[in-house]
CSV table of C-alpha atoms in Angstrom, one decimal:
chain,number,residue,atom,x,y,z
A,1,MET,CA,-24.5,-9.2,-6.4
A,2,SER,CA,-25.0,-9.8,-2.7
A,3,LEU,CA,-22.6,-9.3,0.2
A,4,GLU,CA,-21.9,-13.0,0.7
A,5,ASP,CA,-20.5,-13.1,-2.8
A,6,LEU,CA,-17.7,-10.5,-2.1
A,7,PHE,CA,-15.1,-13.2,-1.2
A,8,VAL,CA,-16.1,-15.2,-4.2
A,9,ILE,CA,-15.4,-12.1,-6.5
A,10,PHE,CA,-11.9,-11.8,-5.1
A,11,GLN,CA,-11.2,-15.5,-5.6
A,12,VAL,CA,-12.5,-15.3,-9.2
A,13,MET,CA,-10.3,-12.3,-10.0
A,14,PHE,CA,-7.2,-13.8,-8.2
A,15,THR,CA,-7.6,-17.2,-9.8
A,16,ALA,CA,-7.9,-15.7,-13.3
A,17,TRP,CA,-4.7,-13.8,-12.6
A,18,GLU,CA,-2.9,-16.8,-11.0
A,19,LEU,CA,-3.7,-18.9,-14.1
A,20,GLY,CA,-2.3,-16.2,-16.4
A,21,ILE,CA,-5.5,-15.3,-18.2
A,22,PHE,CA,-5.0,-11.5,-18.2
A,23,ASP,CA,-1.4,-11.7,-19.3
A,24,LEU,CA,-2.1,-14.2,-22.0
A,25,LEU,CA,-4.9,-12.1,-23.5
A,26,GLN,CA,-2.7,-8.9,-23.3
A,27,GLU,CA,0.1,-10.7,-25.1
A,28,SER,CA,-2.0,-12.3,-27.7
A,29,GLY,CA,-3.1,-9.0,-29.2
A,30,SER,CA,-6.5,-10.5,-30.3
A,31,PRO,CA,-9.4,-12.2,-28.6
A,32,LEU,CA,-9.0,-15.9,-27.9
A,33,SER,CA,-11.5,-18.7,-27.6
A,34,SER,CA,-12.1,-20.5,-24.3
A,35,ALA,CA,-10.6,-23.7,-25.7
A,36,THR,CA,-7.4,-21.9,-26.9
A,37,ILE,CA,-7.0,-20.2,-23.5
A,38,ALA,CA,-7.5,-23.6,-21.7
A,39,GLU,CA,-4.9,-25.2,-24.0
A,40,HIS,CA,-2.3,-22.5,-23.5
A,41,LEU,CA,-2.7,-22.4,-19.7
A,42,HIS,CA,-3.0,-26.2,-19.2
A,43,ALA,CA,-6.5,-26.1,-17.7
A,44,SER,CA,-9.7,-28.1,-18.3
A,45,ALA,CA,-11.9,-26.8,-21.1
A,46,ASP,CA,-15.1,-26.9,-19.0
A,47,GLY,CA,-13.5,-25.2,-15.9
A,48,MET,CA,-11.9,-22.5,-18.0
A,49,GLU,CA,-15.1,-21.6,-19.8
A,50,ARG,CA,-17.0,-21.2,-16.5
A,51,LEU,CA,-14.2,-19.0,-15.1
A,52,LEU,CA,-14.1,-16.9,-18.2
A,53,CYS,CA,-17.9,-16.4,-18.2
A,54,ALA,CA,-17.7,-15.3,-14.5
A,55,CYS,CA,-14.9,-12.8,-15.5
A,56,VAL,CA,-17.2,-11.4,-18.2
A,57,GLY,CA,-20.0,-11.0,-15.6
A,58,LEU,CA,-17.6,-9.1,-13.4
A,59,LYS,CA,-16.5,-6.8,-16.3
A,60,LEU,CA,-13.0,-8.1,-16.2
A,61,LEU,CA,-13.2,-9.6,-19.7
A,62,GLU,CA,-15.3,-8.9,-22.8
A,63,THR,CA,-16.5,-11.2,-25.5
A,64,GLU,CA,-16.5,-11.0,-29.3
A,65,MET,CA,-18.3,-13.6,-31.5
A,66,SER,CA,-16.2,-15.3,-34.2
A,67,ASN,CA,-18.6,-17.3,-36.3
A,68,THR,CA,-20.6,-19.1,-33.6
A,69,GLU,CA,-17.8,-19.1,-31.0
A,70,ALA,CA,-17.3,-16.6,-28.2
A,71,CYS,CA,-13.8,-15.2,-27.9
A,72,TYR,CA,-12.4,-13.3,-24.9
A,73,LYS,CA,-10.3,-10.2,-24.4
A,74,ASN,CA,-9.3,-8.0,-21.5
A,75,THR,CA,-11.3,-4.9,-20.5
A,76,PRO,CA,-9.2,-1.7,-20.2
A,77,LEU,CA,-9.5,-2.1,-16.4
A,78,SER,CA,-7.9,-5.6,-16.5
A,79,ASP,CA,-5.1,-4.4,-18.9
A,80,THR,CA,-4.4,-1.5,-16.4
A,81,TYR,CA,-4.6,-3.2,-13.1
A,82,LEU,CA,-4.4,-7.0,-13.5
A,83,THR,CA,-1.5,-7.6,-15.8
A,84,LYS,CA,2.1,-8.1,-14.6
A,85,SER,CA,3.6,-5.6,-17.1
A,86,SER,CA,1.3,-2.6,-16.1
A,87,PRO,CA,3.0,0.0,-14.0
A,88,LYS,CA,-0.4,0.3,-12.1
A,89,SER,CA,-0.8,-3.4,-11.5
A,90,PHE,CA,-2.8,-4.5,-8.4
A,91,ILE,CA,-1.2,-7.9,-8.4
A,92,PRO,CA,1.4,-7.4,-5.6
A,93,MET,CA,-1.4,-6.0,-3.5
A,94,MET,CA,-3.7,-8.9,-4.2
A,95,MET,CA,-0.9,-11.4,-3.5
A,96,TYR,CA,-0.1,-9.9,-0.2
A,97,PHE,CA,-3.8,-9.8,0.9
A,98,SER,CA,-4.3,-13.4,-0.1
A,99,ASP,CA,-1.1,-14.7,1.4
A,100,LYS,CA,-0.7,-12.5,4.5
A,101,LYS,CA,-3.9,-10.7,5.5
A,102,TYR,CA,-6.8,-13.1,4.8
A,103,ASN,CA,-6.0,-15.3,7.7
A,104,TYR,CA,-6.3,-12.5,10.2
A,105,TRP,CA,-9.9,-11.8,9.2
A,106,ASN,CA,-10.8,-15.2,10.6
A,107,PHE,CA,-10.2,-13.6,14.0
A,108,LEU,CA,-12.1,-10.4,13.5
A,109,ALA,CA,-14.6,-11.3,16.3
A,110,ASP,CA,-11.7,-11.9,18.7
A,111,ALA,CA,-10.1,-8.7,17.8
A,112,VAL,CA,-13.2,-6.7,18.5
A,113,ARG,CA,-13.8,-8.5,21.8
A,114,GLU,CA,-10.2,-8.2,23.0
A,115,GLY,CA,-9.3,-4.9,21.3
A,116,THR,CA,-5.9,-6.3,20.4
A,117,SER,CA,-3.9,-7.5,17.4
A,118,GLN,CA,-4.3,-11.2,16.4
A,119,HIS,CA,-0.7,-12.0,15.5
A,120,GLU,CA,-0.4,-15.0,17.8
A,121,LYS,CA,-3.6,-16.7,16.5
A,122,ALA,CA,-3.0,-15.8,12.9
A,123,CYS,CA,0.7,-16.5,12.5
A,124,GLY,CA,2.0,-17.9,15.8
A,125,ILE,CA,4.0,-14.8,16.9
A,126,SER,CA,3.5,-12.8,20.0
A,127,SER,CA,4.7,-9.2,19.5
A,128,ASN,CA,3.6,-5.6,19.5
A,129,ASN,CA,6.3,-4.7,17.0
A,130,THR,CA,4.6,-4.2,13.7
A,131,TYR,CA,7.7,-4.6,11.6
A,132,GLU,CA,8.8,-7.7,13.6
A,133,VAL,CA,5.6,-9.3,12.5
A,134,ILE,CA,5.6,-8.0,8.9
A,135,TYR,CA,9.2,-9.0,8.4
A,136,ARG,CA,9.2,-12.2,10.4
A,137,GLU,CA,10.6,-14.2,7.4
A,138,GLU,CA,13.1,-13.0,4.9
A,139,ASP,CA,10.7,-13.5,2.0
A,140,ASP,CA,8.1,-11.4,3.7
A,141,VAL,CA,10.3,-8.3,3.4
A,142,LEU,CA,10.2,-8.2,-0.4
A,143,LYS,CA,6.5,-9.2,-0.5
A,144,PHE,CA,5.5,-6.3,1.8
A,145,MET,CA,7.7,-3.9,-0.2
A,146,GLN,CA,6.0,-5.0,-3.5
A,147,TYR,CA,2.6,-4.5,-1.9
A,148,MET,CA,3.4,-1.0,-0.7
A,149,ASP,CA,5.1,-0.1,-4.0
A,150,SER,CA,2.0,-1.1,-5.9
A,151,ILE,CA,-0.3,1.1,-3.7
A,152,CYS,CA,2.1,4.1,-3.8
A,153,ARG,CA,2.5,3.9,-7.6
A,154,ILE,CA,-1.2,4.3,-8.0
A,155,SER,CA,-1.9,7.1,-5.5
A,156,GLY,CA,1.5,8.6,-4.6
A,157,ARG,CA,1.4,11.3,-7.2
A,158,ASP,CA,-1.9,12.6,-5.8
A,159,VAL,CA,-0.5,13.0,-2.3
A,160,ILE,CA,2.7,14.6,-3.5
A,161,SER,CA,0.8,17.0,-5.7
A,162,ALA,CA,-1.8,17.9,-3.0
A,163,PHE,CA,0.4,20.7,-1.7
A,164,ASN,CA,3.1,23.0,-3.1
A,165,LEU,CA,6.2,21.2,-1.8
A,166,SER,CA,8.7,22.9,-4.1
A,167,PRO,CA,10.2,25.0,-1.2
A,168,PHE,CA,11.4,21.8,0.4
A,169,SER,CA,14.6,20.8,-1.4
A,170,LYS,CA,16.0,18.3,1.2
A,171,VAL,CA,13.5,15.6,1.9
A,172,CYS,CA,13.6,12.5,4.2
A,173,ASP,CA,11.1,9.7,3.7
A,174,LEU,CA,11.0,7.9,7.0
A,175,GLY,CA,10.1,4.2,6.5
A,176,GLY,CA,10.3,4.9,2.7
A,177,CYS,CA,10.1,1.2,1.8
A,178,SER,CA,10.5,0.6,-1.9
A,179,GLY,CA,11.0,4.3,-2.7
A,180,ALA,CA,7.9,4.7,-4.8
A,181,LEU,CA,7.0,8.0,-3.1
A,182,ALA,CA,10.6,9.2,-3.4
A,183,LYS,CA,10.6,8.6,-7.1
A,184,GLN,CA,7.3,10.4,-7.6
A,185,PHE,CA,8.5,13.3,-5.5
A,186,ILE,CA,11.7,13.6,-7.7
A,187,GLU,CA,9.6,13.5,-10.8
A,188,ILE,CA,7.5,16.4,-9.6
A,189,HIS,CA,10.3,18.3,-7.9
A,190,PRO,CA,13.5,17.5,-9.9
A,191,ASN,CA,15.6,20.0,-8.0
A,192,SER,CA,15.0,18.1,-4.7
A,193,THR,CA,16.9,15.2,-3.1
A,194,VAL,CA,15.1,12.5,-1.1
A,195,THR,CA,16.8,10.3,1.6
A,196,ILE,CA,15.0,7.0,2.3
A,197,PHE,CA,15.5,6.1,5.9
A,198,ASP,CA,14.6,2.5,6.7
A,199,LEU,CA,15.8,-0.7,8.2
A,200,PRO,CA,18.9,-2.2,6.7
A,201,LYS,CA,17.1,-5.2,5.2
A,202,VAL,CA,14.6,-2.9,3.5
A,203,VAL,CA,17.2,-0.5,2.1
A,204,GLN,CA,19.2,-3.4,0.7
A,205,ARG,CA,16.1,-4.7,-1.2
A,206,ALA,CA,15.1,-1.3,-2.3
A,207,LYS,CA,18.5,-0.8,-4.0
A,208,LYS,CA,18.3,-4.2,-5.6
A,209,HIS,CA,14.7,-4.4,-6.8
A,210,PHE,CA,13.2,-0.9,-6.9
A,211,ILE,CA,15.7,2.0,-7.2
A,212,SER,CA,18.0,2.3,-10.2
A,213,PRO,CA,21.6,3.6,-9.4
A,214,LYS,CA,20.9,6.2,-12.1
A,215,GLU,CA,18.3,7.8,-9.8
A,216,HIS,CA,21.1,9.9,-8.1
A,217,ARG,CA,18.7,12.3,-6.3
A,218,ILE,CA,17.4,9.4,-4.2
A,219,GLN,CA,19.8,8.5,-1.3
A,220,PHE,CA,19.6,5.9,1.4
A,221,GLN,CA,20.3,5.8,5.1
A,222,GLU,CA,20.0,2.6,7.1
A,223,GLY,CA,18.4,2.8,10.6
A,224,ASP,CA,15.4,2.5,12.9
A,225,PHE,CA,13.6,5.8,12.9
A,226,VAL,CA,12.1,5.0,16.3
A,227,GLU,CA,15.4,4.2,18.0
A,228,ASP,CA,18.1,6.0,16.0
A,229,PRO,CA,18.8,9.7,15.2
A,230,ILE,CA,17.1,10.8,12.0
A,231,PRO,CA,18.7,13.1,9.4
A,232,GLU,CA,18.0,16.8,9.5
A,233,SER,CA,15.7,17.8,6.6
A,234,ASP,CA,13.4,20.5,5.2
A,235,LEU,CA,10.5,18.0,4.9
A,236,TYR,CA,9.8,14.6,6.4
A,237,ILE,CA,7.4,12.2,4.7
A,238,LEU,CA,5.7,9.6,6.9
A,239,ALA,CA,3.5,7.3,4.7
A,240,GLN,CA,1.4,4.7,6.4
A,241,ILE,CA,3.5,5.0,9.5
A,242,VAL,CA,1.5,6.9,12.1
A,243,HIS,CA,-1.5,4.7,11.8
A,244,CYS,CA,0.4,1.8,13.2
A,245,TRP,CA,0.6,3.1,16.8
A,246,LYS,CA,-1.4,4.4,19.7
A,247,ASP,CA,-1.6,8.1,20.3
A,248,ASP,CA,1.2,8.3,22.9
A,249,LYS,CA,3.7,6.6,20.6
A,250,CYS,CA,2.6,8.7,17.7
A,251,VAL,CA,3.3,11.9,19.7
A,252,ARG,CA,6.7,10.7,20.7
A,253,LEU,CA,7.7,10.0,17.0
A,254,LEU,CA,6.2,13.2,15.7
A,255,THR,CA,8.0,15.1,18.5
A,256,LYS,CA,11.3,13.4,17.4
A,257,VAL,CA,10.6,14.5,13.8
A,258,TYR,CA,9.8,18.1,15.0
A,259,ASN,CA,13.1,18.3,16.9
A,260,SER,CA,15.0,17.2,13.8
A,261,CYS,CA,13.1,19.4,11.4
A,262,LYS,CA,14.6,22.7,10.3
A,263,SER,CA,12.7,25.9,11.2
A,264,GLY,CA,10.1,26.5,8.5
A,265,GLY,CA,10.3,22.9,7.5
A,266,GLY,CA,7.5,20.5,7.5
A,267,ILE,CA,6.0,17.0,7.8
A,268,LEU,CA,3.8,15.3,5.2
A,269,LEU,CA,1.6,12.5,6.6
A,270,VAL,CA,0.2,10.1,4.0
A,271,GLU,CA,-2.7,8.2,5.5
A,272,ALA,CA,-6.3,7.0,4.8
A,273,LEU,CA,-8.4,9.6,6.5
A,274,LEU,CA,-11.8,8.9,8.1
A,275,TYR,CA,-14.6,11.5,7.9
A,276,GLU,CA,-15.0,13.5,11.0
A,277,ASP,CA,-18.2,11.7,11.9
A,278,LYS,CA,-16.5,8.4,10.9
A,279,SER,CA,-19.3,7.5,8.5
A,280,GLY,CA,-16.8,6.8,5.8
A,281,PRO,CA,-15.0,6.4,3.5
A,282,LEU,CA,-15.5,2.6,3.4
A,283,ALA,CA,-11.9,1.9,2.4
A,284,ALA,CA,-10.6,3.8,5.5
A,285,GLN,CA,-13.2,2.1,7.7
A,286,MET,CA,-12.1,-1.4,6.5
A,287,SER,CA,-8.4,-0.3,6.9
A,288,SER,CA,-9.0,0.7,10.5
A,289,LEU,CA,-10.5,-2.8,11.2
A,290,ASN,CA,-7.4,-4.3,9.5
A,291,MET,CA,-5.1,-2.2,11.7
A,292,LEU,CA,-7.0,-3.5,14.8
A,293,MET,CA,-6.0,-7.1,13.8
A,294,HIS,CA,-2.4,-6.3,12.8
A,295,THR,CA,-1.2,-3.4,15.0
A,296,GLU,CA,-2.0,-1.3,18.0
A,297,GLY,CA,-3.0,1.6,15.7
A,298,LYS,CA,-6.0,2.8,13.8
A,299,GLU,CA,-7.1,5.1,11.0
A,300,ARG,CA,-8.0,8.6,12.2
A,301,THR,CA,-10.0,11.7,11.3
A,302,PRO,CA,-8.3,14.9,10.2
A,303,SER,CA,-9.0,16.5,13.7
A,304,GLU,CA,-7.4,13.5,15.4
A,305,TYR,CA,-4.2,13.9,13.3
A,306,LYS,CA,-4.2,17.6,13.9
A,307,LYS,CA,-4.3,17.0,17.7
A,308,LEU,CA,-1.3,14.6,17.5
A,309,LEU,CA,0.7,17.1,15.3
A,310,THR,CA,-0.2,20.0,17.6
A,311,ALA,CA,1.0,18.1,20.6
A,312,ALA,CA,4.3,17.5,18.9
A,313,GLY,CA,4.7,21.3,18.3
A,314,PHE,CA,3.7,21.6,14.6
A,315,ARG,CA,1.5,24.4,13.3
A,316,ASP,CA,-0.2,25.6,10.1
A,317,ILE,CA,-1.7,22.2,9.6
A,318,GLU,CA,-3.6,21.6,6.3
A,319,VAL,CA,-5.5,18.6,5.1
A,320,ARG,CA,-6.1,17.4,1.5
A,321,THR,CA,-8.3,14.4,0.5
A,322,THR,CA,-7.5,12.7,-2.9
A,323,GLY,CA,-10.3,10.2,-3.4
A,324,LYS,CA,-7.6,7.5,-3.8
A,325,PHE,CA,-6.1,5.1,-1.3
A,326,PHE,CA,-4.3,7.9,0.6
A,327,ASP,CA,-4.9,11.4,1.7
A,328,ALA,CA,-2.3,14.0,2.8
A,329,ILE,CA,-1.7,16.3,5.8
A,330,LEU,CA,1.0,19.0,5.8
A,331,ALA,CA,2.2,20.7,9.0
A,332,ILE,CA,4.9,23.3,9.4
A,333,LYS,CA,7.5,23.9,12.2
């Protein structure tokens, strides 16, 4: 498979999901023929057979012969990541990339030349406020929350488990979005409480779509963590927050957190870390380019994050890589 085929791979995978192939095969409980799948999904027999064959080549589907006819079934990977019912579904992430992010990459050359975000060209809005752009329409709020929720459900447990966080009983998740990290924190540390501090429109949707009223150890506080006072806590979680801004703004936010943090308390940064020589990982390198087009921020190396945290007053800084989407940095006041 050559590099020029990468976009085609995504389109094949996304189209198979959009048509409902993976969900149909999961629900059927047994392999189905191409003709049966086409009939159920109201598609052409010829087009469906070609798409199914491509999915087999990409290891998204498997075939079994029934008499002389090929029948199709999901691979374990597709059952886990490409079906709506799976708790580890990639679908919200794929939808967000297709709907919101793809257009930005048409302006990658401009972003590199100019060194600035491409909001105005990609979506017709001129702003340096990341959340103003992300949440420019009411429907965008829920889409972004679903996107972040799907990522955090896959890699959140790894970052929460990267350190012994049991001493921190009172936790504040700044920009906690859907509450996926908060739920995983409570699962691992059931004696703790987590306050999700986020914009009112985010909190309202988190309560409605993501957090059950029965999850009484998760609380909410509406506010803007840049402009408003933040609650005093033992531990602050900032997941995919610091990478949105330039160094000076990062230091101001981290200093604000430091001043609100109890003595002996800490801050947990959840970010995609670059290697010190920036030779990888590829996912963090691609994410840093994406940040160039969307924000004023970037992905950083561990030493770059340590420098920001030290400038804000934190000490005893430790780094853990997970091999997943996100890595973790813990610093103590």
